[in-house]
């Protein structure tokens, strides 16, 4: 993966996280609404969209893909500070790079965001996000949180 591709995946992952927080949806629901071709388009447009605010791009994506408000609110009841959407985007982009076979990065993005680990990472009432990234990656690979 080139440095530009890394940046594009980081941007798109952070955007998905941002949209999910704004619309109170599971991250997998956002990816499902956008679809594989939509993800590819977001990656293609990422270099240009970097110049725009997340709010603007998010509004456009929500409108274009008709993403409805959900009820998956993992932020409102948190007592402590939560990681930023950029922090979470970075984590997802690292997992994609580590787990994906060459040429299968888009599918890996969809798989990770649609897996159990995504909801676990999004539960900011726990400390899972702060665990070693290798632990999160291998838990994802094994399909369960490792002991």
Short mmCIF file of N, CA and C in Angstrom, two decimals:
data_model
loop_
_atom_site.label_atom_id
_atom_site.label_comp_id
_atom_site.label_asym_id
_atom_site.label_seq_id
_atom_site.Cartn_x
_atom_site.Cartn_y
_atom_site.Cartn_z
N UNK A 1 0.86 -1.18 0.00
CA UNK A 1 0.00 0.00 0.00
C UNK A 1 0.90 1.23 0.00
N UNK A 2 0.61 2.15 -0.89
CA UNK A 2 1.42 3.37 -0.97
C UNK A 2 1.03 4.33 0.17
N UNK A 3 1.84 5.33 0.37
CA UNK A 3 1.55 6.34 1.40
C UNK A 3 0.23 7.06 1.08
N UNK A 4 -0.01 7.35 -0.20
CA UNK A 4 -1.26 8.00 -0.59
C UNK A 4 -2.46 7.10 -0.29
N UNK A 5 -2.34 5.82 -0.57
CA UNK A 5 -3.42 4.88 -0.27
C UNK A 5 -3.67 4.80 1.23
N UNK A 6 -2.60 4.79 2.01
CA UNK A 6 -2.75 4.79 3.47
C UNK A 6 -3.54 6.02 3.93
N UNK A 7 -3.18 7.16 3.39
CA UNK A 7 -3.88 8.40 3.73
C UNK A 7 -5.35 8.34 3.32
N UNK A 8 -5.62 7.79 2.15
CA UNK A 8 -6.99 7.70 1.66
C UNK A 8 -7.82 6.76 2.55
N UNK A 9 -7.26 5.62 2.92
CA UNK A 9 -7.98 4.70 3.80
C UNK A 9 -8.20 5.32 5.17
N UNK A 10 -7.20 6.00 5.69
CA UNK A 10 -7.36 6.70 6.97
C UNK A 10 -8.50 7.71 6.88
N UNK A 11 -8.52 8.49 5.82
CA UNK A 11 -9.55 9.50 5.64
C UNK A 11 -10.94 8.85 5.58
N UNK A 12 -11.10 7.82 4.76
CA UNK A 12 -12.40 7.18 4.60
C UNK A 12 -12.84 6.49 5.89
N UNK A 13 -11.93 5.87 6.59
CA UNK A 13 -12.28 5.24 7.87
C UNK A 13 -12.73 6.28 8.89
N UNK A 14 -12.02 7.40 8.95
CA UNK A 14 -12.40 8.48 9.87
C UNK A 14 -13.75 9.06 9.46
N UNK A 15 -14.00 9.16 8.17
CA UNK A 15 -15.28 9.68 7.68
C UNK A 15 -16.42 8.74 8.06
N UNK A 16 -16.22 7.45 7.92
CA UNK A 16 -17.24 6.47 8.32
C UNK A 16 -17.53 6.61 9.80
N UNK A 17 -16.49 6.71 10.61
CA UNK A 17 -16.66 6.89 12.05
C UNK A 17 -17.43 8.18 12.35
N UNK A 18 -17.08 9.25 11.67
CA UNK A 18 -17.74 10.55 11.87
C UNK A 18 -19.22 10.45 11.52
N UNK A 19 -19.53 9.86 10.38
CA UNK A 19 -20.92 9.71 9.94
C UNK A 19 -21.70 8.85 10.92
N UNK A 20 -21.09 7.77 11.38
CA UNK A 20 -21.77 6.88 12.33
C UNK A 20 -22.11 7.61 13.62
N UNK A 21 -21.19 8.44 14.09
CA UNK A 21 -21.46 9.21 15.31
C UNK A 21 -22.56 10.24 15.07
N UNK A 22 -22.51 10.90 13.93
CA UNK A 22 -23.50 11.93 13.61
C UNK A 22 -24.91 11.35 13.47
N UNK A 23 -25.00 10.17 12.90
CA UNK A 23 -26.30 9.56 12.62
C UNK A 23 -26.69 8.51 13.65
N UNK A 24 -25.81 8.25 14.62
CA UNK A 24 -26.06 7.25 15.67
C UNK A 24 -26.38 5.87 15.06
N UNK A 25 -25.49 5.45 14.20
CA UNK A 25 -25.62 4.14 13.55
C UNK A 25 -24.41 3.28 13.84
N UNK A 26 -24.61 1.97 13.73
CA UNK A 26 -23.48 1.05 13.77
C UNK A 26 -22.60 1.36 12.56
N UNK A 27 -21.31 1.20 12.72
CA UNK A 27 -20.38 1.49 11.62
C UNK A 27 -20.66 0.57 10.44
N UNK A 28 -21.02 -0.68 10.73
CA UNK A 28 -21.37 -1.62 9.66
C UNK A 28 -22.59 -1.19 8.87
N UNK A 29 -23.54 -0.53 9.53
CA UNK A 29 -24.72 -0.03 8.81
C UNK A 29 -24.34 1.09 7.85
N UNK A 30 -23.38 1.91 8.23
CA UNK A 30 -22.91 2.99 7.35
C UNK A 30 -22.25 2.39 6.12
N UNK A 31 -21.37 1.42 6.34
CA UNK A 31 -20.67 0.77 5.22
C UNK A 31 -21.67 0.07 4.30
N UNK A 32 -22.67 -0.57 4.89
CA UNK A 32 -23.69 -1.26 4.09
C UNK A 32 -24.47 -0.25 3.25
N UNK A 33 -24.82 0.89 3.84
CA UNK A 33 -25.58 1.91 3.10
C UNK A 33 -24.76 2.48 1.95
N UNK A 34 -23.49 2.66 2.17
CA UNK A 34 -22.62 3.23 1.13
C UNK A 34 -22.30 2.19 0.06
N UNK A 35 -22.09 0.96 0.47
CA UNK A 35 -21.81 -0.13 -0.47
C UNK A 35 -20.38 -0.13 -0.97
N UNK A 36 -20.01 -1.22 -1.61
CA UNK A 36 -18.64 -1.39 -2.09
C UNK A 36 -18.26 -0.32 -3.13
N UNK A 37 -19.14 -0.08 -4.08
CA UNK A 37 -18.83 0.93 -5.11
C UNK A 37 -18.72 2.33 -4.49
N UNK A 38 -19.59 2.60 -3.51
CA UNK A 38 -19.52 3.89 -2.82
C UNK A 38 -18.23 4.06 -2.04
N UNK A 39 -17.78 2.99 -1.40
CA UNK A 39 -16.50 3.03 -0.68
C UNK A 39 -15.37 3.31 -1.67
N UNK A 40 -15.40 2.63 -2.81
CA UNK A 40 -14.37 2.86 -3.83
C UNK A 40 -14.39 4.31 -4.30
N UNK A 41 -15.57 4.88 -4.45
CA UNK A 41 -15.68 6.28 -4.87
C UNK A 41 -15.13 7.22 -3.80
N UNK A 42 -15.46 6.94 -2.54
CA UNK A 42 -14.93 7.76 -1.45
C UNK A 42 -13.40 7.70 -1.41
N UNK A 43 -12.85 6.52 -1.64
CA UNK A 43 -11.39 6.39 -1.68
C UNK A 43 -10.81 7.17 -2.86
N UNK A 44 -11.46 7.08 -4.00
CA UNK A 44 -11.01 7.81 -5.19
C UNK A 44 -11.04 9.32 -4.96
N UNK A 45 -12.10 9.78 -4.28
CA UNK A 45 -12.28 11.21 -4.03
C UNK A 45 -11.54 11.72 -2.80
N UNK A 46 -10.95 10.82 -2.03
CA UNK A 46 -10.38 11.19 -0.73
C UNK A 46 -9.35 12.31 -0.82
N UNK A 47 -8.48 12.26 -1.81
CA UNK A 47 -7.43 13.28 -1.91
C UNK A 47 -8.02 14.68 -2.07
N UNK A 48 -9.10 14.79 -2.82
CA UNK A 48 -9.77 16.08 -3.00
C UNK A 48 -10.59 16.43 -1.75
N UNK A 49 -11.29 15.44 -1.21
CA UNK A 49 -12.14 15.69 -0.06
C UNK A 49 -11.36 16.08 1.19
N UNK A 50 -10.07 15.74 1.23
CA UNK A 50 -9.22 16.15 2.36
C UNK A 50 -9.28 17.67 2.55
N UNK A 51 -9.51 18.39 1.49
CA UNK A 51 -9.52 19.86 1.53
C UNK A 51 -10.83 20.41 2.09
N UNK A 52 -11.86 19.56 2.21
CA UNK A 52 -13.16 19.98 2.69
C UNK A 52 -13.32 19.56 4.15
N UNK A 53 -14.27 20.17 4.83
CA UNK A 53 -14.51 19.80 6.23
C UNK A 53 -15.20 18.44 6.29
N UNK A 54 -14.97 17.73 7.38
CA UNK A 54 -15.66 16.46 7.58
C UNK A 54 -17.17 16.69 7.62
N UNK A 55 -17.59 17.81 8.20
CA UNK A 55 -19.01 18.11 8.27
C UNK A 55 -19.63 18.19 6.88
N UNK A 56 -18.98 18.88 5.97
CA UNK A 56 -19.52 19.04 4.62
C UNK A 56 -19.57 17.70 3.89
N UNK A 57 -18.47 16.97 3.90
CA UNK A 57 -18.43 15.68 3.20
C UNK A 57 -19.43 14.72 3.84
N UNK A 58 -19.49 14.72 5.16
CA UNK A 58 -20.44 13.86 5.87
C UNK A 58 -21.88 14.17 5.46
N UNK A 59 -22.22 15.44 5.44
CA UNK A 59 -23.58 15.84 5.03
C UNK A 59 -23.89 15.36 3.62
N UNK A 60 -22.93 15.49 2.72
CA UNK A 60 -23.12 15.05 1.34
C UNK A 60 -23.32 13.54 1.25
N UNK A 61 -22.50 12.79 2.00
CA UNK A 61 -22.61 11.32 1.98
C UNK A 61 -23.93 10.88 2.59
N UNK A 62 -24.30 11.47 3.72
CA UNK A 62 -25.57 11.13 4.38
C UNK A 62 -26.74 11.38 3.43
N UNK A 63 -26.71 12.51 2.75
CA UNK A 63 -27.79 12.85 1.83
C UNK A 63 -27.80 11.93 0.61
N UNK A 64 -26.65 11.74 -0.01
CA UNK A 64 -26.57 10.95 -1.25
C UNK A 64 -27.00 9.50 -1.01
N UNK A 65 -26.53 8.92 0.10
CA UNK A 65 -26.84 7.51 0.38
C UNK A 65 -28.07 7.34 1.28
N UNK A 66 -28.75 8.45 1.55
CA UNK A 66 -29.98 8.45 2.32
C UNK A 66 -29.83 7.70 3.64
N UNK A 67 -28.80 8.04 4.39
CA UNK A 67 -28.53 7.40 5.67
C UNK A 67 -29.46 8.02 6.72
N UNK A 68 -30.26 7.19 7.34
CA UNK A 68 -31.24 7.62 8.33
C UNK A 68 -30.62 7.69 9.73
N UNK A 69 -31.25 8.44 10.60
CA UNK A 69 -30.84 8.49 11.99
C UNK A 69 -31.10 7.13 12.64
N UNK A 70 -30.15 6.70 13.46
CA UNK A 70 -30.29 5.45 14.18
C UNK A 70 -30.39 5.69 15.68
N UNK A 71 -30.17 4.65 16.44
CA UNK A 71 -30.25 4.73 17.90
C UNK A 71 -28.99 4.21 18.58
N UNK A 72 -27.94 3.93 17.81
CA UNK A 72 -26.70 3.38 18.36
C UNK A 72 -25.82 4.53 18.84
N UNK A 73 -26.15 5.05 20.00
CA UNK A 73 -25.44 6.19 20.59
C UNK A 73 -24.45 5.68 21.62
N UNK A 74 -23.20 5.74 21.30
CA UNK A 74 -22.16 5.25 22.22
C UNK A 74 -21.39 6.39 22.87
N UNK A 75 -21.89 7.60 22.71
CA UNK A 75 -21.15 8.77 23.18
C UNK A 75 -21.85 9.49 24.32
N UNK A 76 -23.15 9.69 24.23
CA UNK A 76 -23.88 10.55 25.17
C UNK A 76 -23.69 10.18 26.63
N UNK A 77 -23.68 8.90 26.94
CA UNK A 77 -23.61 8.47 28.33
C UNK A 77 -22.19 8.25 28.85
N UNK A 78 -21.20 8.59 28.07
CA UNK A 78 -19.82 8.38 28.50
C UNK A 78 -19.43 9.44 29.53
N UNK A 79 -18.82 8.98 30.61
CA UNK A 79 -18.39 9.90 31.67
C UNK A 79 -17.04 10.54 31.36
N UNK A 80 -16.24 9.85 30.58
CA UNK A 80 -14.88 10.30 30.34
C UNK A 80 -14.70 10.69 28.88
N UNK A 81 -13.59 11.31 28.58
CA UNK A 81 -13.34 11.71 27.19
C UNK A 81 -13.23 10.48 26.31
N UNK A 82 -13.68 10.62 25.09
CA UNK A 82 -13.67 9.52 24.14
C UNK A 82 -12.63 9.80 23.05
N UNK A 83 -12.15 8.77 22.40
CA UNK A 83 -11.21 8.99 21.31
C UNK A 83 -11.90 9.73 20.16
N UNK A 84 -11.17 10.53 19.46
CA UNK A 84 -11.73 11.28 18.34
C UNK A 84 -12.02 10.34 17.17
N UNK A 85 -12.84 10.83 16.26
CA UNK A 85 -13.12 10.04 15.05
C UNK A 85 -11.85 9.82 14.25
N UNK A 86 -10.90 10.74 14.36
CA UNK A 86 -9.61 10.56 13.68
C UNK A 86 -8.80 9.43 14.33
N UNK A 87 -8.83 9.37 15.66
CA UNK A 87 -8.13 8.28 16.37
C UNK A 87 -8.70 6.92 15.95
N UNK A 88 -10.02 6.84 15.90
CA UNK A 88 -10.66 5.59 15.52
C UNK A 88 -10.40 5.28 14.04
N UNK A 89 -10.45 6.29 13.20
CA UNK A 89 -10.14 6.10 11.78
C UNK A 89 -8.75 5.55 11.57
N UNK A 90 -7.80 6.06 12.35
CA UNK A 90 -6.41 5.57 12.26
C UNK A 90 -6.35 4.09 12.65
N UNK A 91 -7.03 3.72 13.73
CA UNK A 91 -7.04 2.33 14.16
C UNK A 91 -7.59 1.41 13.07
N UNK A 92 -8.72 1.79 12.49
CA UNK A 92 -9.30 0.97 11.42
C UNK A 92 -8.37 0.88 10.21
N UNK A 93 -7.75 1.99 9.83
CA UNK A 93 -6.88 1.96 8.65
C UNK A 93 -5.67 1.06 8.88
N UNK A 94 -5.16 1.05 10.10
CA UNK A 94 -4.04 0.16 10.43
C UNK A 94 -4.49 -1.30 10.35
N UNK A 95 -5.66 -1.58 10.89
CA UNK A 95 -6.18 -2.95 10.83
C UNK A 95 -6.36 -3.41 9.38
N UNK A 96 -6.88 -2.53 8.54
CA UNK A 96 -7.08 -2.88 7.13
C UNK A 96 -5.75 -3.20 6.48
N UNK A 97 -4.77 -2.34 6.71
CA UNK A 97 -3.46 -2.57 6.09
C UNK A 97 -2.83 -3.87 6.58
N UNK A 98 -2.99 -4.17 7.87
CA UNK A 98 -2.39 -5.38 8.43
C UNK A 98 -3.12 -6.66 8.01
N UNK A 99 -4.43 -6.57 7.82
CA UNK A 99 -5.24 -7.78 7.58
C UNK A 99 -5.51 -8.07 6.10
N UNK A 100 -5.53 -7.05 5.27
CA UNK A 100 -5.96 -7.23 3.88
C UNK A 100 -4.85 -7.81 3.01
N UNK A 101 -5.26 -8.69 2.13
CA UNK A 101 -4.35 -9.14 1.08
C UNK A 101 -4.30 -8.04 0.02
N UNK A 102 -3.20 -7.96 -0.69
CA UNK A 102 -3.04 -6.94 -1.73
C UNK A 102 -4.21 -7.01 -2.71
N UNK A 103 -4.83 -5.86 -2.94
CA UNK A 103 -5.95 -5.78 -3.86
C UNK A 103 -7.31 -6.04 -3.23
N UNK A 104 -7.31 -6.46 -1.97
CA UNK A 104 -8.57 -6.78 -1.29
C UNK A 104 -8.86 -5.82 -0.13
N UNK A 105 -8.27 -4.65 -0.19
CA UNK A 105 -8.40 -3.70 0.92
C UNK A 105 -9.83 -3.19 1.11
N UNK A 106 -10.53 -2.94 0.03
CA UNK A 106 -11.91 -2.45 0.14
C UNK A 106 -12.78 -3.49 0.82
N UNK A 107 -12.66 -4.73 0.41
CA UNK A 107 -13.45 -5.80 1.03
C UNK A 107 -13.07 -5.96 2.49
N UNK A 108 -11.79 -5.80 2.81
CA UNK A 108 -11.37 -5.92 4.21
C UNK A 108 -11.95 -4.77 5.04
N UNK A 109 -12.00 -3.57 4.47
CA UNK A 109 -12.63 -2.44 5.15
C UNK A 109 -14.08 -2.80 5.49
N UNK A 110 -14.81 -3.31 4.51
CA UNK A 110 -16.20 -3.69 4.71
C UNK A 110 -16.30 -4.78 5.78
N UNK A 111 -15.43 -5.77 5.70
CA UNK A 111 -15.45 -6.87 6.67
C UNK A 111 -15.19 -6.39 8.09
N UNK A 112 -14.20 -5.55 8.26
CA UNK A 112 -13.85 -5.08 9.60
C UNK A 112 -14.97 -4.23 10.18
N UNK A 113 -15.47 -3.26 9.40
CA UNK A 113 -16.53 -2.40 9.91
C UNK A 113 -17.82 -3.17 10.17
N UNK A 114 -18.01 -4.29 9.48
CA UNK A 114 -19.23 -5.10 9.64
C UNK A 114 -19.08 -6.19 10.68
N UNK A 115 -17.91 -6.33 11.27
CA UNK A 115 -17.66 -7.42 12.22
C UNK A 115 -18.01 -7.00 13.65
N UNK A 116 -17.98 -7.98 14.53
CA UNK A 116 -18.27 -7.74 15.94
C UNK A 116 -17.29 -6.74 16.56
N UNK A 117 -16.06 -6.71 16.07
CA UNK A 117 -15.03 -5.87 16.69
C UNK A 117 -15.38 -4.39 16.55
N UNK A 118 -16.08 -4.03 15.51
CA UNK A 118 -16.44 -2.63 15.29
C UNK A 118 -17.35 -2.13 16.41
N UNK A 119 -18.39 -2.90 16.75
CA UNK A 119 -19.26 -2.49 17.85
C UNK A 119 -18.51 -2.48 19.18
N UNK A 120 -17.59 -3.41 19.35
CA UNK A 120 -16.79 -3.45 20.59
C UNK A 120 -15.90 -2.21 20.69
N UNK A 121 -15.26 -1.84 19.60
CA UNK A 121 -14.41 -0.65 19.59
C UNK A 121 -15.25 0.59 19.86
N UNK A 122 -16.47 0.61 19.33
CA UNK A 122 -17.36 1.77 19.47
C UNK A 122 -17.99 1.90 20.85
N UNK A 123 -17.83 0.90 21.69
CA UNK A 123 -18.38 0.98 23.04
C UNK A 123 -17.38 1.74 23.92
N UNK A 124 -17.55 3.05 23.95
CA UNK A 124 -16.58 3.90 24.63
C UNK A 124 -16.72 3.88 26.15
N UNK A 125 -17.65 3.08 26.65
CA UNK A 125 -17.76 2.89 28.10
C UNK A 125 -16.75 1.84 28.58
N UNK A 126 -16.12 1.17 27.64
CA UNK A 126 -15.09 0.19 27.98
C UNK A 126 -13.74 0.77 27.57
N UNK A 127 -12.71 0.04 27.90
CA UNK A 127 -11.36 0.49 27.54
C UNK A 127 -10.81 -0.26 26.34
N UNK A 128 -11.67 -0.93 25.60
CA UNK A 128 -11.19 -1.78 24.49
C UNK A 128 -10.38 -0.98 23.47
N UNK A 129 -10.84 0.23 23.14
CA UNK A 129 -10.11 1.03 22.16
C UNK A 129 -8.65 1.22 22.57
N UNK A 130 -8.40 1.30 23.86
CA UNK A 130 -7.05 1.59 24.35
C UNK A 130 -6.16 0.35 24.43
N UNK A 131 -6.71 -0.80 24.07
CA UNK A 131 -5.92 -2.02 24.08
C UNK A 131 -4.89 -1.98 22.94
N UNK A 132 -3.91 -2.82 23.07
CA UNK A 132 -2.89 -2.94 22.03
C UNK A 132 -3.56 -3.22 20.69
N UNK A 133 -3.20 -2.47 19.64
CA UNK A 133 -3.80 -2.71 18.32
C UNK A 133 -3.65 -4.15 17.83
N UNK A 134 -2.55 -4.80 18.20
CA UNK A 134 -2.38 -6.20 17.81
C UNK A 134 -3.45 -7.08 18.44
N UNK A 135 -3.81 -6.78 19.69
CA UNK A 135 -4.88 -7.53 20.36
C UNK A 135 -6.19 -7.37 19.60
N UNK A 136 -6.52 -6.14 19.21
CA UNK A 136 -7.75 -5.90 18.46
C UNK A 136 -7.74 -6.63 17.12
N UNK A 137 -6.60 -6.55 16.45
CA UNK A 137 -6.48 -7.20 15.14
C UNK A 137 -6.65 -8.71 15.26
N UNK A 138 -5.99 -9.32 16.24
CA UNK A 138 -6.07 -10.77 16.36
C UNK A 138 -7.43 -11.22 16.89
N UNK A 139 -8.07 -10.39 17.71
CA UNK A 139 -9.43 -10.70 18.13
C UNK A 139 -10.35 -10.70 16.92
N UNK A 140 -10.19 -9.70 16.06
CA UNK A 140 -10.98 -9.65 14.82
C UNK A 140 -10.74 -10.90 13.98
N UNK A 141 -9.49 -11.26 13.81
CA UNK A 141 -9.15 -12.43 12.99
C UNK A 141 -9.76 -13.71 13.56
N UNK A 142 -9.78 -13.80 14.90
CA UNK A 142 -10.32 -15.01 15.57
C UNK A 142 -11.84 -14.98 15.71
N UNK A 143 -12.45 -13.81 15.48
CA UNK A 143 -13.91 -13.71 15.57
C UNK A 143 -14.45 -13.57 16.97
N UNK A 144 -13.58 -13.27 17.93
CA UNK A 144 -14.00 -13.10 19.33
C UNK A 144 -12.88 -12.36 20.06
N UNK A 145 -13.26 -11.75 21.20
CA UNK A 145 -12.23 -11.11 22.02
C UNK A 145 -11.38 -12.19 22.65
N UNK A 146 -10.10 -12.05 22.54
CA UNK A 146 -9.17 -13.05 23.07
C UNK A 146 -9.01 -12.86 24.57
N UNK A 147 -8.76 -13.97 25.25
CA UNK A 147 -8.55 -13.92 26.70
C UNK A 147 -7.18 -13.40 27.04
#
